[in-house]
Coordinates of N, CA and C in Angstrom, one line a residue:
Chain A
Q688 N 116.4 -104.3 26.3 CA 115.4 -104.9 25.5 C 114.3 -104.0 25.2
K689 N 113.9 -103.8 23.9 CA 112.8 -103.0 23.6 C 111.5 -103.6 24.0
E690 N 110.5 -102.8 24.3 CA 109.3 -103.3 24.8 C 108.5 -104.1 23.7
V691 N 108.6 -103.7 22.5 CA 108.0 -104.4 21.4 C 109.1 -104.5 20.3
E692 N 109.3 -105.8 20.0 CA 110.4 -106.0 19.0 C 109.9 -106.6 17.7
Q693 N 110.4 -106.1 16.6 CA 110.1 -106.7 15.3 C 111.4 -106.7 14.5
N694 N 111.4 -107.7 13.6 CA 112.5 -107.8 12.7 C 112.3 -106.7 11.7
S695 N 113.4 -105.8 11.5 CA 113.2 -104.6 10.7 C 113.1 -105.0 9.2
G696 N 113.5 -106.2 8.8 CA 113.5 -106.6 7.4 C 114.7 -106.0 6.7
P697 N 114.5 -105.8 5.4 CA 113.3 -106.1 4.6 C 113.0 -107.5 4.4
L698 N 111.7 -107.8 4.4 CA 111.2 -109.2 4.2 C 110.7 -109.2 2.7
S699 N 111.2 -110.0 1.9 CA 110.8 -110.1 0.5 C 110.2 -111.4 0.2
V700 N 109.0 -111.4 -0.4 CA 108.3 -112.6 -0.7 C 107.8 -112.4 -2.2
P701 N 107.6 -113.5 -2.9 CA 107.0 -113.4 -4.3 C 105.5 -113.3 -4.2
E702 N 105.0 -112.7 -5.2 CA 103.6 -112.5 -5.3 C 102.9 -113.9 -5.2
G703 N 101.8 -113.9 -4.4 CA 101.1 -115.1 -4.2 C 101.5 -116.0 -3.0
A704 N 102.7 -115.6 -2.5 CA 103.2 -116.4 -1.3 C 102.6 -115.9 0.0
I705 N 102.9 -116.6 1.1 CA 102.4 -116.2 2.4 C 103.6 -115.4 3.0
A706 N 103.2 -114.2 3.5 CA 104.2 -113.4 4.2 C 103.9 -113.6 5.7
S707 N 104.9 -113.8 6.5 CA 104.8 -114.0 7.9 C 105.6 -113.0 8.7
L708 N 104.9 -112.2 9.5 CA 105.5 -111.1 10.2 C 105.4 -111.4 11.7
N709 N 106.4 -111.2 12.5 CA 106.4 -111.6 13.9 C 106.8 -110.4 14.8
C710 N 106.3 -110.5 16.0 CA 106.4 -109.4 17.0 C 106.5 -110.1 18.4
T711 N 107.4 -109.7 19.2 CA 107.5 -110.1 20.6 C 107.3 -108.9 21.5
Y712 N 106.8 -109.1 22.7 CA 106.6 -108.0 23.6 C 107.1 -108.4 25.0
S713 N 107.4 -107.4 25.8 CA 108.1 -107.8 27.1 C 107.1 -107.7 28.3
D714 N 106.0 -107.0 28.2 CA 105.1 -106.8 29.3 C 104.0 -107.9 29.3
R715 N 104.1 -108.8 30.3 CA 103.1 -109.9 30.4 C 101.7 -109.4 30.7
G716 N 101.6 -108.1 31.2 CA 100.3 -107.6 31.5 C 99.6 -107.0 30.3
S717 N 100.2 -107.1 29.1 CA 99.6 -106.5 27.9 C 98.3 -107.3 27.5
Q718 N 97.3 -106.5 27.1 CA 96.0 -107.1 26.9 C 95.5 -106.9 25.5
S719 N 95.9 -105.9 24.8 CA 95.4 -105.6 23.4 C 96.6 -105.5 22.5
F720 N 96.3 -106.0 21.3 CA 97.4 -106.1 20.3 C 96.9 -105.7 18.9
F721 N 97.7 -105.0 18.2 CA 97.2 -104.5 16.9 C 98.3 -104.6 15.9
W722 N 97.9 -104.7 14.6 CA 98.8 -104.6 13.5 C 98.4 -103.4 12.6
Y723 N 99.3 -102.6 12.3 CA 99.1 -101.5 11.4 C 100.0 -101.6 10.2
R724 N 99.5 -101.1 9.1 CA 100.2 -101.0 7.8 C 100.5 -99.6 7.5
Q725 N 101.7 -99.3 7.1 CA 102.1 -97.9 6.8 C 102.9 -97.9 5.5
Y726 N 102.3 -97.2 4.5 CA 102.9 -97.0 3.3 C 103.9 -95.8 3.4
S727 N 104.9 -95.8 2.6 CA 105.9 -94.8 2.7 C 105.3 -93.4 2.6
G728 N 105.6 -92.6 3.6 CA 105.1 -91.2 3.5 C 103.7 -91.0 4.0
K729 N 103.1 -92.1 4.4 CA 101.7 -92.1 4.8 C 101.6 -92.4 6.3
S730 N 100.3 -92.3 6.8 CA 100.1 -92.6 8.2 C 99.8 -94.1 8.4
P731 N 99.9 -94.6 9.6 CA 99.6 -96.0 9.9 C 98.1 -96.2 9.8
E732 N 97.7 -97.3 9.2 CA 96.3 -97.7 9.1 C 96.1 -99.1 9.8
L733 N 95.0 -99.2 10.5 CA 94.8 -100.4 11.2 C 94.4 -101.6 10.3
I734 N 95.1 -102.7 10.5 CA 94.7 -103.9 9.8 C 93.9 -104.9 10.6
M735 N 94.5 -105.2 11.8 CA 93.9 -106.2 12.7 C 94.1 -105.8 14.1
S736 N 93.1 -106.2 14.9 CA 93.3 -106.2 16.4 C 93.0 -107.6 16.9
I737 N 93.7 -107.9 18.0 CA 93.5 -109.2 18.6 C 93.6 -109.1 20.1
Y738 N 92.8 -109.8 20.8 CA 92.7 -109.6 22.3 C 92.9 -110.9 23.0
S739 N 92.6 -112.1 22.3 CA 92.6 -113.4 23.0 C 93.6 -114.3 22.3
N740 N 94.1 -115.3 23.0 CA 95.0 -116.2 22.4 C 94.3 -117.0 21.3
G741 N 95.2 -117.3 20.3 CA 94.6 -118.0 19.1 C 94.8 -117.2 17.8
D742 N 94.0 -117.6 16.9 CA 94.0 -117.0 15.5 C 92.7 -116.1 15.3
K743 N 92.9 -115.1 14.6 CA 91.8 -114.2 14.1 C 92.0 -113.9 12.7
E744 N 91.0 -114.3 11.8 CA 91.2 -114.1 10.4 C 90.3 -113.0 9.9
D745 N 90.8 -112.3 8.9 CA 90.0 -111.2 8.2 C 90.5 -111.2 6.8
G746 N 89.8 -111.8 5.9 CA 90.2 -111.8 4.5 C 91.5 -112.6 4.4
R747 N 92.5 -111.9 3.7 CA 93.8 -112.5 3.5 C 94.7 -112.4 4.7
F748 N 94.2 -111.8 5.8 CA 95.1 -111.5 7.0 C 94.6 -112.4 8.1
T749 N 95.6 -113.0 8.8 CA 95.4 -113.7 10.0 C 96.4 -113.3 11.1
A750 N 95.8 -112.8 12.2 CA 96.6 -112.5 13.4 C 96.7 -113.7 14.3
Q751 N 97.8 -113.9 14.9 CA 98.0 -115.0 15.9 C 98.6 -114.4 17.2
L752 N 98.0 -114.8 18.3 CA 98.4 -114.3 19.6 C 98.8 -115.5 20.5
N753 N 99.9 -115.4 21.1 CA 100.3 -116.4 22.1 C 100.8 -115.6 23.3
K754 N 100.0 -115.4 24.3 CA 100.3 -114.6 25.5 C 101.4 -115.3 26.3
A755 N 101.4 -116.6 26.4 CA 102.3 -117.4 27.2 C 103.7 -117.2 26.7
S756 N 103.9 -117.1 25.4 CA 105.2 -116.9 24.7 C 105.4 -115.5 24.4
Q757 N 104.5 -114.6 24.6 CA 104.6 -113.2 24.4 C 104.9 -112.8 23.0
Y758 N 104.2 -113.4 22.1 CA 104.4 -113.0 20.7 C 103.1 -112.9 20.0
V759 N 103.1 -112.1 19.0 CA 101.9 -111.9 18.1 C 102.4 -111.9 16.7
S760 N 101.7 -112.5 15.8 CA 102.2 -112.6 14.4 C 101.1 -112.2 13.4
L761 N 101.5 -111.8 12.2 CA 100.5 -111.5 11.2 C 100.9 -112.3 9.9
L762 N 99.9 -113.1 9.4 CA 100.1 -113.8 8.2 C 99.3 -113.1 7.1
I763 N 100.0 -112.9 5.9 CA 99.3 -112.4 4.8 C 99.3 -113.4 3.7
R764 N 98.1 -114.0 3.4 CA 98.1 -115.0 2.3 C 97.9 -114.3 1.0
D765 N 98.3 -115.1 -0.1 CA 98.2 -114.6 -1.4 C 98.7 -113.2 -1.5
S766 N 100.0 -113.0 -1.1 CA 100.6 -111.6 -1.0 C 100.5 -110.9 -2.4
Q767 N 100.2 -109.6 -2.4 CA 100.1 -108.8 -3.6 C 101.2 -107.7 -3.5
P768 N 101.6 -107.2 -4.7 CA 102.5 -106.1 -4.6 C 102.0 -104.9 -3.8
S769 N 100.7 -104.7 -3.8 CA 100.1 -103.6 -3.1 C 100.2 -103.8 -1.5
D770 N 100.6 -105.0 -1.1 CA 100.9 -105.3 0.3 C 102.3 -104.8 0.7
S771 N 103.1 -104.4 -0.2 CA 104.4 -103.8 0.1 C 104.3 -102.6 0.9
A772 N 104.8 -102.6 2.2 CA 104.6 -101.6 3.1 C 105.4 -101.9 4.4
T773 N 105.4 -101.0 5.3 CA 106.0 -101.3 6.6 C 104.8 -101.7 7.6
Y774 N 105.0 -102.8 8.3 CA 103.9 -103.3 9.2 C 104.4 -103.1 10.6
L775 N 103.5 -102.4 11.4 CA 103.8 -102.0 12.7 C 103.0 -102.9 13.7
C776 N 103.7 -103.4 14.7 CA 103.0 -104.2 15.7 C 102.8 -103.2 16.9
A777 N 101.7 -103.2 17.5 CA 101.4 -102.3 18.6 C 100.8 -103.1 19.8
V778 N 101.2 -102.8 21.0 CA 100.8 -103.5 22.2 C 100.3 -102.5 23.2
N779 N 99.1 -102.7 23.7 CA 98.5 -101.8 24.7 C 98.7 -102.5 26.0
R780 N 99.6 -101.8 26.9 CA 99.8 -102.4 28.2 C 98.7 -102.0 29.1
N781 N 98.2 -103.0 29.8 CA 97.2 -102.8 30.8 C 95.9 -102.1 30.4
N782 N 95.7 -102.1 29.1 CA 94.4 -101.5 28.6 C 94.3 -100.0 29.0
N783 N 95.4 -99.3 29.0 CA 95.3 -97.9 29.2 C 95.9 -97.2 28.0
N784 N 96.4 -96.0 28.2 CA 96.9 -95.2 27.1 C 98.3 -95.5 26.8
D785 N 98.9 -96.6 27.4 CA 100.3 -96.9 27.2 C 100.5 -97.9 26.0
M786 N 100.3 -97.3 24.8 CA 100.4 -98.1 23.6 C 101.9 -98.0 23.2
R787 N 102.5 -99.2 23.0 CA 103.9 -99.2 22.5 C 103.9 -99.9 21.1
F788 N 104.7 -99.2 20.3 CA 104.8 -99.7 18.9 C 106.2 -100.3 18.7
G789 N 106.3 -101.3 17.9 CA 107.5 -101.8 17.3 C 108.0 -100.8 16.2
A790 N 109.3 -101.0 15.9 CA 109.9 -100.1 14.8 C 109.4 -100.5 13.4
G791 N 108.7 -101.6 13.3 CA 108.2 -102.0 12.0 C 109.0 -103.0 11.2
T792 N 108.3 -103.8 10.4 CA 109.0 -104.7 9.5 C 108.6 -104.2 8.0
R793 N 109.6 -104.0 7.2 CA 109.3 -103.6 5.9 C 109.2 -104.8 5.0
L794 N 108.0 -104.9 4.3 CA 107.7 -106.1 3.5 C 107.7 -105.6 2.0
T795 N 108.3 -106.4 1.2 CA 108.3 -106.2 -0.2 C 107.7 -107.4 -0.9
V796 N 106.7 -107.3 -1.7 CA 106.1 -108.4 -2.5 C 106.5 -108.2 -3.9
K797 N 107.2 -109.1 -4.4 CA 107.8 -109.0 -5.8 C 106.9 -109.6 -6.8
P798 N 106.5 -108.9 -7.9 CA 105.6 -109.5 -8.9 C 106.3 -110.7 -9.6
Chain B
I1464 N 84.5 -82.7 7.0 CA 85.7 -83.5 7.2 C 85.3 -84.9 7.8
A1465 N 86.2 -85.9 7.5 CA 85.9 -87.2 8.0 C 87.2 -87.7 8.6
G1466 N 87.2 -88.2 9.9 CA 88.4 -88.7 10.4 C 89.2 -87.7 11.2
I1467 N 90.5 -87.7 11.0 CA 91.4 -86.8 11.7 C 92.2 -85.9 10.7
T1468 N 92.2 -84.7 11.0 CA 93.0 -83.8 10.1 C 94.1 -83.2 11.0
Q1469 N 95.3 -82.9 10.4 CA 96.4 -82.3 11.0 C 96.9 -81.1 10.2
A1470 N 97.4 -80.1 10.8 CA 97.9 -78.9 10.1 C 99.1 -78.4 10.9
P1471 N 100.2 -77.9 10.3 CA 100.3 -77.9 8.8 C 100.8 -79.3 8.4
T1472 N 100.9 -79.5 7.0 CA 101.4 -80.8 6.5 C 102.8 -80.9 6.7
S1473 N 103.5 -79.8 6.6 CA 105.0 -79.8 6.8 C 105.4 -78.4 7.3
Q1474 N 106.5 -78.3 7.9 CA 107.0 -77.0 8.4 C 108.5 -77.0 8.7
I1475 N 109.1 -76.0 8.3 CA 110.5 -75.8 8.6 C 110.6 -74.6 9.6
L1476 N 111.3 -74.9 10.7 CA 111.2 -74.0 11.9 C 112.6 -73.7 12.4
A1477 N 112.9 -72.4 12.7 CA 114.1 -72.1 13.3 C 114.2 -72.5 14.8
A1478 N 115.3 -73.0 15.2 CA 115.5 -73.4 16.6 C 115.1 -72.2 17.5
G1479 N 114.4 -72.5 18.6 CA 114.1 -71.5 19.6 C 112.7 -70.9 19.3
R1480 N 112.1 -71.1 18.2 CA 110.8 -70.6 17.9 C 109.7 -71.5 18.5
R1481 N 108.6 -70.9 18.7 CA 107.4 -71.6 19.3 C 106.5 -72.1 18.1
M1482 N 106.0 -73.3 18.2 CA 105.2 -73.9 17.2 C 104.1 -74.7 17.7
T1483 N 102.9 -74.6 17.1 CA 101.7 -75.4 17.5 C 101.3 -76.2 16.4
L1484 N 101.2 -77.5 16.6 CA 100.7 -78.4 15.6 C 99.2 -78.7 15.9
R1485 N 98.4 -78.6 14.9 CA 96.9 -78.7 15.2 C 96.4 -80.1 14.8
C1486 N 95.4 -80.5 15.5 CA 94.8 -81.8 15.3 C 93.3 -81.7 15.6
T1487 N 92.5 -82.2 14.7 CA 91.0 -82.1 14.8 C 90.4 -83.4 14.4
Q1488 N 89.5 -84.0 15.2 CA 88.8 -85.2 14.8 C 87.3 -85.0 14.9
D1489 N 86.6 -85.6 14.0 CA 85.2 -85.5 13.9 C 84.4 -86.8 14.2
M1490 N 85.1 -87.7 14.9 CA 84.5 -89.0 15.2 C 84.0 -89.1 16.6
R1491 N 84.0 -88.0 17.3 CA 83.6 -87.9 18.7 C 84.3 -88.9 19.6
H1492 N 85.6 -89.2 19.3 CA 86.3 -90.1 20.1 C 86.7 -89.4 21.4
N1493 N 86.7 -90.2 22.5 CA 87.1 -89.6 23.8 C 88.6 -89.4 23.9
A1494 N 89.4 -90.3 23.4 CA 90.8 -90.3 23.6 C 91.6 -89.8 22.4
M1495 N 92.6 -89.0 22.7 CA 93.4 -88.5 21.6 C 94.9 -88.6 22.0
Y1496 N 95.8 -88.7 21.0 CA 97.2 -88.9 21.3 C 98.1 -88.2 20.3
W1497 N 99.3 -87.9 20.7 CA 100.3 -87.3 19.9 C 101.5 -88.3 19.9
Y1498 N 102.0 -88.7 18.7 CA 103.2 -89.5 18.6 C 104.2 -88.8 17.7
R1499 N 105.5 -89.1 17.9 CA 106.5 -88.8 17.0 C 107.1 -90.1 16.4
Q1500 N 107.4 -90.0 15.1 CA 108.0 -91.2 14.4 C 109.3 -90.8 13.9
D1501 N 110.3 -91.5 14.4 CA 111.7 -91.4 13.9 C 112.2 -92.7 13.4
L1502 N 113.1 -92.6 12.4 CA 113.6 -93.7 11.7 C 114.3 -94.6 12.7
G1503 N 113.9 -95.9 12.7 CA 114.5 -96.9 13.6 C 114.0 -97.0 15.0
L1504 N 113.2 -95.9 15.3 CA 112.6 -95.9 16.7 C 111.1 -96.1 16.7
G1505 N 110.5 -96.1 15.6 CA 109.1 -96.3 15.6 C 108.3 -95.2 16.1
L1506 N 107.1 -95.4 16.5 CA 106.2 -94.4 17.0 C 106.4 -94.3 18.5
R1507 N 106.5 -93.1 19.0 CA 106.7 -92.9 20.5 C 105.6 -91.9 20.9
L1508 N 104.9 -92.3 22.0 CA 103.9 -91.4 22.5 C 104.4 -90.2 23.3
I1509 N 103.9 -89.0 22.9 CA 104.4 -87.8 23.5 C 103.4 -87.4 24.7
H1510 N 102.2 -87.2 24.3 CA 101.1 -86.9 25.3 C 99.8 -87.5 24.9
Y1511 N 98.9 -87.7 25.8 CA 97.6 -88.2 25.5 C 96.5 -87.5 26.3
S1512 N 95.3 -87.7 25.9 CA 94.1 -87.2 26.6 C 93.0 -88.2 26.6
N1513 N 92.6 -88.6 27.7 CA 91.5 -89.6 27.8 C 90.1 -89.0 27.5
T1514 N 90.0 -87.7 27.8 CA 88.7 -87.0 27.6 C 88.9 -85.5 27.7
A1515 N 88.0 -84.7 27.2 CA 88.2 -83.3 27.2 C 88.4 -82.8 28.6
G1516 N 89.4 -81.9 28.8 CA 89.8 -81.4 30.1 C 90.9 -82.1 30.8
T1517 N 91.3 -83.3 30.3 CA 92.4 -84.1 30.9 C 93.5 -84.4 29.9
T1518 N 94.7 -84.4 30.4 CA 95.9 -84.8 29.6 C 96.8 -85.6 30.4
G1519 N 97.7 -86.3 29.8 CA 98.7 -87.1 30.5 C 100.0 -87.2 29.7
K1520 N 101.1 -87.5 30.3 CA 102.4 -87.6 29.7 C 102.6 -89.0 29.2
G1521 N 103.2 -89.1 28.0 CA 103.6 -90.3 27.4 C 105.0 -90.7 27.6
E1522 N 105.6 -91.3 26.7 CA 107.0 -91.8 26.8 C 108.0 -90.7 26.7
V1523 N 107.7 -89.7 25.8 CA 108.7 -88.7 25.5 C 108.1 -87.3 25.6
P1524 N 107.6 -86.8 26.8 CA 106.9 -85.6 26.9 C 107.7 -84.3 26.9
D1525 N 109.0 -84.4 27.2 CA 109.8 -83.2 27.5 C 109.9 -82.3 26.2
G1526 N 109.6 -81.0 26.5 CA 109.7 -80.1 25.4 C 108.4 -79.9 24.7
Y1527 N 107.4 -80.6 25.1 CA 106.1 -80.5 24.4 C 105.0 -80.3 25.5
S1528 N 103.9 -79.6 25.1 CA 102.7 -79.4 25.9 C 101.5 -79.6 25.1
V1529 N 100.4 -80.0 25.7 CA 99.1 -80.2 25.0 C 98.0 -79.6 25.8
S1530 N 96.9 -79.4 25.2 CA 95.6 -79.0 25.9 C 94.5 -79.7 25.2
R1531 N 93.4 -79.8 25.9 CA 92.2 -80.5 25.4 C 91.0 -79.7 25.9
A1532 N 90.7 -78.6 25.3 CA 89.6 -77.8 25.7 C 88.3 -78.3 25.3
N1533 N 88.2 -79.2 24.2 CA 87.0 -79.8 23.8 C 87.3 -81.2 23.2
T1534 N 86.2 -81.9 22.8 CA 86.4 -83.2 22.3 C 87.2 -83.3 21.0
D1535 N 87.0 -82.3 20.2 CA 87.5 -82.4 18.8 C 89.0 -82.1 18.6
D1536 N 89.5 -81.1 19.4 CA 90.8 -80.6 19.1 C 91.8 -80.9 20.2
F1537 N 93.0 -81.2 19.7 CA 94.1 -81.6 20.6 C 95.4 -81.0 20.1
P1538 N 95.7 -79.7 20.3 CA 96.9 -79.1 19.8 C 98.2 -79.5 20.5
L1539 N 99.3 -79.6 19.9 CA 100.6 -79.9 20.5 C 101.5 -78.7 20.3
T1540 N 102.1 -78.2 21.4 CA 102.9 -77.0 21.3 C 104.3 -77.3 21.7
L1541 N 105.2 -76.8 20.8 CA 106.7 -76.8 21.1 C 107.0 -75.4 21.6
A1542 N 107.3 -75.2 22.8 CA 107.5 -73.9 23.4 C 108.8 -73.2 22.8
S1543 N 109.8 -74.0 22.6 CA 111.1 -73.5 22.1 C 111.8 -74.6 21.4
A1544 N 111.5 -74.7 20.1 CA 111.9 -75.9 19.3 C 113.4 -76.1 19.3
V1545 N 113.8 -77.3 19.3 CA 115.2 -77.7 19.2 C 115.4 -78.7 18.0
P1546 N 116.6 -78.8 17.4 CA 116.8 -79.7 16.3 C 116.4 -81.1 16.5
S1547 N 116.5 -81.6 17.8 CA 116.2 -83.0 18.1 C 114.6 -83.3 18.0
Q1548 N 113.9 -82.2 17.8 CA 112.4 -82.3 17.7 C 112.0 -82.5 16.2
T1549 N 113.0 -82.5 15.3 CA 112.8 -82.8 13.9 C 112.2 -84.2 13.8
S1550 N 111.1 -84.3 13.3 CA 110.4 -85.6 13.2 C 109.1 -85.6 12.4
V1551 N 108.5 -86.7 12.3 CA 107.1 -86.7 11.7 C 106.2 -86.9 12.9
Y1552 N 105.2 -86.0 13.0 CA 104.3 -86.1 14.2 C 102.9 -86.5 13.7
F1553 N 102.4 -87.6 14.4 CA 101.1 -88.1 14.1 C 100.1 -87.9 15.3
C1554 N 99.0 -87.4 15.0 CA 97.9 -87.4 16.0 C 97.0 -88.6 15.8
A1555 N 96.4 -89.1 16.8 CA 95.6 -90.3 16.7 C 94.4 -90.1 17.7
S1556 N 93.4 -90.9 17.5 CA 92.2 -90.9 18.4 C 91.7 -92.3 18.5
S1557 N 91.0 -92.6 19.6 CA 90.3 -93.8 19.8 C 89.1 -93.6 20.7
D1558 N 88.1 -94.5 20.5 CA 86.9 -94.3 21.3 C 87.1 -94.6 22.8
S1559 N 88.1 -95.4 23.1 CA 88.4 -95.7 24.5 C 89.9 -96.1 24.5
A1560 N 90.5 -96.0 25.7 CA 91.9 -96.2 25.9 C 92.4 -97.6 25.4
E1561 N 91.5 -98.6 25.5 CA 92.0 -100.0 25.2 C 91.8 -100.4 23.8
N1562 N 91.1 -99.5 23.0 CA 90.8 -99.9 21.6 C 91.8 -99.3 20.6
E1563 N 91.5 -99.8 19.4 CA 92.4 -99.3 18.3 C 92.4 -97.8 18.1
Q1564 N 93.6 -97.3 17.7 CA 93.7 -95.9 17.4 C 93.7 -95.7 15.9
F1565 N 93.2 -94.5 15.6 CA 93.1 -94.1 14.2 C 94.0 -92.8 14.0
F1566 N 94.8 -92.8 13.0 CA 95.8 -91.8 12.8 C 95.5 -90.7 11.8
G1567 N 95.9 -89.5 12.1 CA 95.9 -88.5 11.1 C 97.0 -88.6 10.1
P1568 N 97.0 -87.7 9.1 CA 98.0 -87.8 8.0 C 99.4 -87.4 8.4
G1569 N 99.6 -86.8 9.5 CA 101.0 -86.5 10.0 C 101.4 -85.1 9.6
T1570 N 102.4 -84.6 10.4 CA 103.0 -83.3 10.1 C 104.5 -83.5 10.1
R1571 N 105.2 -83.2 9.0 CA 106.6 -83.3 9.0 C 107.3 -82.0 9.4
L1572 N 108.0 -82.1 10.5 CA 108.6 -80.9 11.1 C 110.1 -80.9 11.1
T1573 N 110.7 -79.9 10.6 CA 112.1 -79.8 10.5 C 112.6 -78.6 11.4
V1574 N 113.4 -78.8 12.3 CA 113.9 -77.7 13.2 C 115.4 -77.5 12.9
L1575 N 115.7 -76.3 12.4 CA 117.1 -76.0 12.0 C 117.8 -75.2 13.0

C-alpha cells in the first residue's frame, strides 16, 4: 500500500461543475496536509493547507480532512478550464521533514 | 530574485559523469529539500536540510549527496550518474519542517 494514494484519473468535469479530488493516507500520526496544483511541465504550487478535522474554504477551493478515516479531499467549485492540471496530495508525517506525496490526479475541465 | 531558482533548466549527461544541480532561495527559509519526480511515482524526497550546516536523508538518497553551507544554497550532487537518475528534480523550501513547501522551477536531467 502506498503511503499516500490518489486516483490517477483523468477526472473530467464540465465547466462550472464541482470537481472532487480524494486522497487517503496510511500513517495515523500525520498532522499536516496539503494540496498542490501542477501544470504540465511546471513545478507544484500550493493551493491549500489543512491541519484540523473539518472543512477549510479559500475562494473556490475547499479542503476537507477526516483523520479518523484517514482521508483528505479537495473540492473545486465553479470549475474553469484553467483548473485543468494535476493535483498532488501531500501528507507531512509527524510534523517533520517526512513529507509524502501522492502520484497526483489529473483533472480536465471541459468548456 | 524572488523565491527559489534552480540551475540548469535541463541537462543531458553521460553515465558516470559527476553533476551538481544548484538551488538558491531568497526567502530566508530554514528548511530546504530535494525531490525527484517520475511518472507514476510522484514526488520522492532525496535529501533535506532543516537549517544551515545540517542535512538528512529522505526516501531515495542513494547516489546523491547534498551540502548546506549557508541558508540560501542547497546543491545536489550526483557523484557518478546512472540512467535510473533520469528524472525531473525539484528543490523546495519552507520556513519550518511542518509547514508548506514552496518549489523551484525544476531541472530536467537525462542520463544516457
